[in-house]
CSV table of C-alpha atoms in Angstrom, one decimal:
chain,number,residue,atom,x,y,z
A,625,UNK,CA,17.8,-24.3,0.5
A,626,UNK,CA,14.2,-24.3,1.8
A,627,UNK,CA,12.2,-21.1,1.3
A,628,UNK,CA,8.7,-20.6,2.8
A,629,UNK,CA,6.7,-18.2,0.6
A,630,UNK,CA,3.4,-16.5,0.9
A,631,UNK,CA,1.2,-18.3,-1.7
A,632,UNK,CA,-0.5,-15.0,-2.7
A,633,UNK,CA,2.8,-13.5,-4.1
A,634,UNK,CA,2.2,-13.8,-7.9
A,635,UNK,CA,4.6,-14.4,-10.8
A,636,UNK,CA,7.4,-15.6,-8.5
A,637,UNK,CA,7.4,-19.4,-8.8
A,638,UNK,CA,9.4,-19.9,-12.0
A,639,UNK,CA,12.1,-17.6,-10.7
A,640,UNK,CA,12.2,-19.4,-7.3
A,641,UNK,CA,12.6,-22.7,-9.2
A,642,UNK,CA,15.8,-21.4,-10.6
A,643,UNK,CA,17.1,-21.0,-7.0
A,644,UNK,CA,15.8,-24.1,-5.2
A,645,UNK,CA,13.7,-27.2,-5.6
A,646,UNK,CA,12.5,-26.9,-2.0
A,647,UNK,CA,10.0,-24.1,-1.9
A,648,UNK,CA,6.9,-24.2,0.3
A,649,UNK,CA,3.9,-22.0,-0.6
A,650,UNK,CA,1.5,-21.2,2.2
A,651,UNK,CA,-1.3,-18.8,3.3
A,652,UNK,CA,0.7,-16.0,4.8
A,653,UNK,CA,-1.6,-15.5,7.8
A,654,UNK,CA,-1.4,-19.2,8.7
A,655,UNK,CA,2.3,-19.8,8.7
A,656,UNK,CA,3.4,-21.3,12.1
A,657,UNK,CA,6.7,-21.9,13.9
A,658,UNK,CA,6.6,-25.5,12.9
A,659,UNK,CA,6.2,-24.5,9.2
A,660,UNK,CA,9.4,-22.5,9.3
A,661,UNK,CA,11.5,-24.6,11.7
A,662,UNK,CA,13.6,-26.1,9.0
A,663,UNK,CA,13.4,-23.2,6.5
A,664,UNK,CA,16.5,-21.2,5.5
A,665,UNK,CA,14.6,-18.1,4.2
A,666,UNK,CA,11.1,-16.6,4.0
A,667,UNK,CA,9.4,-14.4,1.4
A,668,UNK,CA,6.3,-12.8,3.1
A,669,UNK,CA,3.7,-10.1,2.8
A,670,UNK,CA,2.1,-8.0,5.5
A,671,UNK,CA,0.0,-10.8,6.8
A,672,UNK,CA,2.9,-12.7,8.4
A,673,UNK,CA,4.2,-11.4,11.7
A,674,UNK,CA,7.9,-12.3,11.7
A,675,UNK,CA,9.1,-12.2,15.3
A,676,UNK,CA,10.5,-14.3,18.1
A,677,UNK,CA,7.3,-16.3,18.5
A,678,UNK,CA,7.5,-17.4,14.9
A,679,UNK,CA,11.2,-17.8,14.3
A,680,UNK,CA,12.9,-18.6,17.6
A,681,UNK,CA,14.6,-22.0,17.3
A,682,UNK,CA,14.2,-22.1,13.5
A,683,UNK,CA,16.9,-22.3,11.0
A,684,UNK,CA,15.7,-19.2,9.1
A,685,UNK,CA,18.6,-16.9,8.4
A,686,UNK,CA,16.8,-14.3,6.1
A,687,UNK,CA,13.3,-12.8,5.7
A,688,UNK,CA,12.3,-10.8,2.7
A,689,UNK,CA,9.0,-9.0,2.7
A,690,UNK,CA,7.7,-8.3,-0.8
A,691,UNK,CA,6.2,-5.0,0.4
A,692,UNK,CA,7.3,-1.4,1.0
A,693,UNK,CA,6.1,-1.5,4.6
A,694,UNK,CA,7.8,-3.7,7.2
A,695,UNK,CA,6.0,-3.0,10.5
A,696,UNK,CA,5.0,-6.7,10.5
A,697,UNK,CA,8.7,-7.5,10.9
A,698,UNK,CA,10.1,-7.3,14.5
A,699,UNK,CA,13.3,-5.9,13.1
A,700,UNK,CA,14.9,-5.3,16.5
A,701,UNK,CA,14.5,-9.0,17.4
A,702,UNK,CA,15.6,-10.1,14.0
A,703,UNK,CA,18.8,-8.0,14.3
A,704,UNK,CA,19.5,-9.4,17.8
A,705,UNK,CA,18.9,-13.0,16.5
A,706,UNK,CA,21.3,-12.5,13.6
A,707,UNK,CA,18.5,-13.0,11.0
A,708,UNK,CA,18.9,-10.8,8.0
A,709,UNK,CA,15.8,-9.0,6.5
A,710,UNK,CA,14.9,-6.8,3.7
A,711,UNK,CA,11.8,-4.9,2.4
A,712,UNK,CA,11.2,-3.5,-1.0
A,713,UNK,CA,11.2,0.3,-0.8
A,714,UNK,CA,9.6,1.9,-3.8
A,715,UNK,CA,8.5,-1.4,-5.4
A,716,UNK,CA,4.9,-0.3,-5.9
A,717,UNK,CA,5.3,3.4,-5.8
A,718,UNK,CA,4.1,3.7,-9.4
A,719,UNK,CA,1.1,1.5,-8.6
A,720,UNK,CA,0.0,3.7,-5.6
A,721,UNK,CA,0.5,6.8,-7.7
A,722,UNK,CA,-1.8,5.3,-10.3
A,723,UNK,CA,-4.4,4.6,-7.6
A,724,UNK,CA,-4.2,8.2,-6.4
A,725,UNK,CA,-4.3,9.6,-9.9
A,726,UNK,CA,-7.5,7.7,-10.7
A,727,UNK,CA,-9.0,8.7,-7.3
A,728,UNK,CA,-8.2,12.3,-8.0
A,729,UNK,CA,-9.8,12.1,-11.4
A,730,UNK,CA,-12.9,10.6,-10.0
A,731,UNK,CA,-13.1,13.2,-7.2
A,732,UNK,CA,-12.8,15.9,-9.9
A,733,UNK,CA,-15.5,14.4,-12.1
A,734,UNK,CA,-17.9,13.5,-9.3
A,735,UNK,CA,-17.5,16.7,-7.2
A,736,UNK,CA,-16.8,19.2,-9.9
A,737,UNK,CA,-13.3,20.0,-8.7
A,738,UNK,CA,-11.0,22.0,-11.0
A,739,UNK,CA,-7.4,21.0,-10.4
A,740,UNK,CA,-6.0,24.5,-11.1
A,741,UNK,CA,-8.3,25.8,-8.4
A,742,UNK,CA,-7.7,22.9,-6.0
A,743,UNK,CA,-4.9,22.5,-3.5
A,744,UNK,CA,-3.6,19.0,-3.0
A,745,UNK,CA,-1.7,18.4,0.3
A,746,UNK,CA,0.8,15.5,0.2
A,747,UNK,CA,1.9,14.3,3.6
A,748,UNK,CA,5.1,12.3,3.2
A,749,UNK,CA,7.4,12.6,0.2
A,750,UNK,CA,9.4,9.4,0.0
A,751,UNK,CA,9.2,6.8,-2.8
A,752,UNK,CA,5.4,7.0,-3.1
A,753,UNK,CA,4.7,10.6,-2.0
A,754,UNK,CA,7.2,12.0,-4.5
A,755,UNK,CA,5.4,10.1,-7.3
A,756,UNK,CA,2.1,11.5,-6.1
A,757,UNK,CA,3.5,15.0,-6.1
A,758,UNK,CA,4.5,14.4,-9.8
A,759,UNK,CA,0.9,13.2,-10.5
A,760,UNK,CA,-0.5,16.3,-8.9
A,761,UNK,CA,1.8,18.5,-11.0
A,762,UNK,CA,0.8,16.7,-14.2
A,763,UNK,CA,-2.9,17.1,-13.4
A,764,UNK,CA,-2.5,20.8,-12.7
A,765,UNK,CA,-3.2,20.8,-8.9
A,766,UNK,CA,-1.7,23.4,-6.6
A,767,UNK,CA,0.7,21.5,-4.3
A,768,UNK,CA,1.6,21.6,-0.7
A,769,UNK,CA,4.1,19.0,0.5
A,770,UNK,CA,4.9,18.1,4.1
A,771,UNK,CA,7.7,15.8,5.2
A,772,UNK,CA,9.3,16.9,8.5
A,773,UNK,CA,12.0,14.2,8.5
A,774,UNK,CA,13.2,15.4,5.0
A,775,UNK,CA,12.6,19.1,5.7
A,776,UNK,CA,13.6,20.2,2.2
A,777,UNK,CA,13.3,23.7,1.0
A,778,UNK,CA,9.8,24.4,-0.2
A,779,UNK,CA,8.1,21.9,2.2
A,780,UNK,CA,5.5,23.1,4.6
A,781,UNK,CA,4.4,22.2,8.1
A,782,UNK,CA,1.4,19.9,8.6
A,783,UNK,CA,-0.5,22.9,10.1
A,784,UNK,CA,-0.3,24.7,6.7
A,785,UNK,CA,-1.9,21.7,5.0
A,786,UNK,CA,-4.6,21.6,7.6
A,787,UNK,CA,-5.4,25.3,6.8
A,788,UNK,CA,-5.1,25.3,3.1
A,789,UNK,CA,-5.5,21.9,1.5
A,790,UNK,CA,-8.7,20.9,-0.4
A,791,UNK,CA,-7.4,17.3,-0.7
A,792,UNK,CA,-5.0,15.6,1.8
A,793,UNK,CA,-3.2,12.4,0.7
A,794,UNK,CA,-1.1,10.4,3.2
A,795,UNK,CA,2.1,8.6,2.2
A,796,UNK,CA,4.0,8.0,5.4
A,797,UNK,CA,5.2,4.8,7.0
A,798,UNK,CA,3.6,3.6,10.2
A,799,UNK,CA,5.8,4.5,13.2
A,800,UNK,CA,4.8,4.4,16.9
A,801,UNK,CA,7.4,6.5,18.6
A,802,UNK,CA,10.0,9.2,18.1
A,803,UNK,CA,9.6,12.8,17.0
A,804,UNK,CA,7.8,11.9,13.8
A,805,UNK,CA,5.5,9.1,15.0
A,806,UNK,CA,2.7,8.6,12.5
A,807,UNK,CA,0.2,6.3,14.3
A,808,UNK,CA,-3.0,8.3,14.3
A,809,UNK,CA,-1.3,11.2,12.7
A,810,UNK,CA,-4.9,12.1,11.6
A,811,UNK,CA,-6.8,11.9,14.8
A,812,UNK,CA,-9.7,13.9,16.3
A,813,UNK,CA,-7.4,16.9,17.0
A,814,UNK,CA,-6.2,16.9,13.4
A,815,UNK,CA,-9.8,16.8,12.0
A,816,UNK,CA,-10.8,19.6,14.4
A,817,UNK,CA,-8.0,21.8,13.1
A,818,UNK,CA,-9.1,21.5,9.4
A,819,UNK,CA,-10.2,24.7,7.8
A,820,UNK,CA,-11.5,23.8,4.4
A,821,UNK,CA,-13.6,20.5,4.7
A,822,UNK,CA,-11.0,18.6,2.6
A,823,UNK,CA,-11.2,15.3,1.0
A,824,UNK,CA,-8.9,12.7,2.7
A,825,UNK,CA,-7.0,9.9,0.8
A,826,UNK,CA,-5.2,7.2,2.8
A,827,UNK,CA,-3.2,4.7,0.9
A,828,UNK,CA,-0.3,4.5,3.3
A,829,UNK,CA,-1.0,2.4,6.4
A,830,UNK,CA,-4.3,1.9,8.1
A,831,UNK,CA,-3.4,3.3,11.5
A,832,UNK,CA,-2.0,6.5,10.1
A,833,UNK,CA,-5.6,7.7,10.1
A,834,UNK,CA,-7.7,7.1,13.2
A,835,UNK,CA,-10.6,5.3,11.5
A,836,UNK,CA,-13.1,6.2,14.2
A,837,UNK,CA,-12.1,9.8,14.1
A,838,UNK,CA,-12.4,9.9,10.3
A,839,UNK,CA,-15.9,8.4,10.5
A,840,UNK,CA,-16.8,11.1,13.0
A,841,UNK,CA,-15.3,13.8,10.8
A,842,UNK,CA,-17.3,12.6,7.8
A,843,UNK,CA,-20.5,12.5,9.8
A,844,UNK,CA,-20.0,16.0,11.2
A,845,UNK,CA,-18.9,17.5,7.9
A,846,UNK,CA,-15.4,18.4,8.9
A,847,UNK,CA,-14.3,16.2,6.1
A,848,UNK,CA,-16.2,16.4,2.8
A,849,UNK,CA,-15.4,12.8,1.6
A,850,UNK,CA,-12.7,10.2,1.7
A,851,UNK,CA,-10.8,7.6,-0.3
A,852,UNK,CA,-9.5,4.8,1.9
A,853,UNK,CA,-7.4,1.8,0.8
A,854,UNK,CA,-5.7,0.9,4.1
A,855,UNK,CA,-7.7,0.3,7.3
A,856,UNK,CA,-7.2,-0.3,10.9
A,857,UNK,CA,-8.0,-3.9,12.0
A,858,UNK,CA,-7.7,-5.4,8.5
A,859,UNK,CA,-9.3,-7.6,7.4
A,860,UNK,CA,-12.0,-6.9,10.1
A,861,UNK,CA,-12.5,-3.3,8.9
A,862,UNK,CA,-15.0,-0.7,10.1
A,863,UNK,CA,-17.9,-1.3,7.8
A,864,UNK,CA,-19.6,1.9,8.9
A,865,UNK,CA,-16.6,3.8,7.6
A,866,UNK,CA,-16.6,1.7,4.4
A,867,UNK,CA,-20.2,2.6,3.8
A,868,UNK,CA,-19.5,6.3,4.4
A,869,UNK,CA,-16.5,6.8,2.1
A,870,UNK,CA,-16.5,7.7,-1.5
A,871,UNK,CA,-14.0,5.0,-2.4
A,872,UNK,CA,-13.1,2.1,-0.1
A,873,UNK,CA,-10.8,-0.6,-1.4
A,874,UNK,CA,-9.2,-3.7,0.2
A,875,UNK,CA,-5.5,-2.5,0.6
A,876,UNK,CA,-4.7,-3.0,-3.1
A,877,UNK,CA,-3.4,0.5,-4.1
A,878,UNK,CA,0.0,-1.1,-4.7
A,879,UNK,CA,-1.3,-4.2,-6.4
A,880,UNK,CA,-0.6,-3.5,-10.1
A,881,UNK,CA,1.2,-6.3,-11.8
A,882,UNK,CA,4.1,-4.0,-12.4
A,883,UNK,CA,4.5,-3.3,-8.6
A,884,UNK,CA,4.2,-7.0,-7.8
A,885,UNK,CA,6.9,-8.0,-10.3
A,886,UNK,CA,9.1,-5.2,-8.9
A,887,UNK,CA,8.6,-6.6,-5.4
A,888,UNK,CA,9.4,-10.2,-6.6
A,889,UNK,CA,12.6,-9.1,-8.1
A,890,UNK,CA,13.7,-7.0,-5.1
A,891,UNK,CA,12.9,-9.8,-2.7
A,892,UNK,CA,14.7,-12.4,-4.7
A,893,UNK,CA,17.7,-10.1,-5.2
A,894,UNK,CA,18.0,-9.6,-1.5
A,895,UNK,CA,17.9,-13.4,-0.8
A,896,UNK,CA,20.5,-13.9,-3.5
A,897,UNK,CA,22.8,-11.3,-2.0
A,898,UNK,CA,22.5,-12.8,1.5
A,899,UNK,CA,23.2,-16.3,0.4
A,900,UNK,CA,25.7,-15.5,-2.4
A,901,UNK,CA,23.5,-16.9,-5.1
A,902,UNK,CA,23.2,-15.9,-8.8
A,903,UNK,CA,19.9,-14.0,-9.3
A,904,UNK,CA,17.4,-15.6,-11.6
A,905,UNK,CA,16.1,-13.8,-14.7
A,906,UNK,CA,13.8,-10.9,-13.8
A,907,UNK,CA,10.2,-11.6,-13.2
A,908,UNK,CA,8.1,-9.9,-15.9
A,909,UNK,CA,4.4,-9.0,-15.4
A,910,UNK,CA,1.9,-10.4,-17.9
A,911,UNK,CA,0.6,-8.4,-20.8
A,912,UNK,CA,-2.9,-6.9,-21.0
A,913,UNK,CA,-5.4,-9.0,-23.1
A,914,UNK,CA,-4.8,-8.8,-26.8
A,915,UNK,CA,-8.2,-7.4,-27.4
A,916,UNK,CA,-7.7,-4.5,-25.0
A,917,UNK,CA,-8.0,-1.1,-26.8
A,918,UNK,CA,-6.7,1.9,-24.9
A,919,UNK,CA,-8.4,5.2,-25.6
A,920,UNK,CA,-6.1,7.3,-23.5
A,921,UNK,CA,-8.3,7.6,-20.4
A,922,UNK,CA,-6.3,6.6,-17.3
A,923,UNK,CA,-9.4,5.2,-15.7
A,924,UNK,CA,-9.6,2.7,-18.5
A,925,UNK,CA,-6.3,1.2,-17.2
A,926,UNK,CA,-7.5,1.4,-13.6
A,927,UNK,CA,-10.8,2.5,-12.0
A,928,UNK,CA,-10.8,2.1,-8.2
A,929,UNK,CA,-14.6,2.4,-8.2
A,930,UNK,CA,-14.7,-1.2,-9.4
A,931,UNK,CA,-12.7,-2.4,-6.4
A,932,UNK,CA,-14.8,-0.2,-4.1
A,933,UNK,CA,-18.1,-1.6,-5.4
A,934,UNK,CA,-17.0,-5.1,-4.8
A,935,UNK,CA,-15.7,-4.5,-1.3
A,936,UNK,CA,-18.8,-2.5,-0.3
A,937,UNK,CA,-21.0,-5.3,-1.5
A,938,UNK,CA,-19.0,-8.0,0.4
A,939,UNK,CA,-16.7,-6.6,3.0
A,940,UNK,CA,-16.3,-10.0,4.6
A,941,UNK,CA,-14.3,-11.0,1.4
A,942,UNK,CA,-11.6,-8.4,2.1
A,943,UNK,CA,-8.8,-11.0,2.1
A,944,UNK,CA,-10.2,-12.9,-0.8
A,945,UNK,CA,-10.2,-9.7,-2.9
A,946,UNK,CA,-6.5,-9.1,-2.0
A,947,UNK,CA,-5.5,-12.7,-2.7
A,948,UNK,CA,-7.3,-13.0,-6.0
A,949,UNK,CA,-6.7,-9.6,-7.4
A,950,UNK,CA,-7.2,-9.3,-11.2
A,951,UNK,CA,-4.5,-8.2,-13.7
A,952,UNK,CA,-3.9,-4.5,-13.6
A,953,UNK,CA,-1.1,-2.7,-15.5
A,954,UNK,CA,0.2,0.8,-14.9
A,955,UNK,CA,0.9,1.5,-18.6
A,956,UNK,CA,-0.5,0.4,-21.9
A,957,UNK,CA,2.2,-0.6,-24.4
């Protein structure tokens, strides 16, 4: 069985060797129709658009994306073509929650916020958003949660978050149509409705927040500051917005070693189910260096300011930072 795999997916190669001796590792953004013509399966990330242009006429029967999001898969065409597919829902929820926790701690320290006197609005309460709600509770924030598709008791409408939240954190998928479309959910109209000059955090998908509108809101003072991990136009991001935000990182909120190992295991399990194979032993993330001494400060495990400083100094290296991300663990043990 031939599997074409994004070469930036870490920790996966030994497990793949247990399944096949015909694996091809390539830059995800550069994979062509010729590269996959004789492949049986693919394991990709967000940089590979899997659609008719890439896969028509190929022997590919299954595509696994080692990511939560799957808007880079043309799922309707894949279904019509009889090509199975799978994403990895929740694989890096803990990693994104760690990113948001560290960002909240930095906002509190830099801007003098007191969690017990600060309202955190969480937009989207799926795998990631529910973890962020838990983080907010643990840190002592007042919580408002909005998720219209779920509509659970105790949830609020987005309008209430616009009125009352001091920090608004987005955790929704990117959808373009339907009653709950999220593309440019935060647009000029959204920013004009805000009452409290909140901080904005976007670690969901870049186009959930209209980047030009956010920059305008920052410049006009409608938004006090922002933390942005996902951007429109990646990797050619808006550098004016990057310069303006408190924290700007290269789409790595979900890049802990724990999250990556989870994605590896879920993608491989999906391929094994589809082809009737025995799954290999689970991928295990590497340990922290032996000389690492943890003092109990979560920012010691992960400080997004370090990623932000690197990106602000060299925004043209956006993809390099993603593809060469250093070891980061969610827990010390």
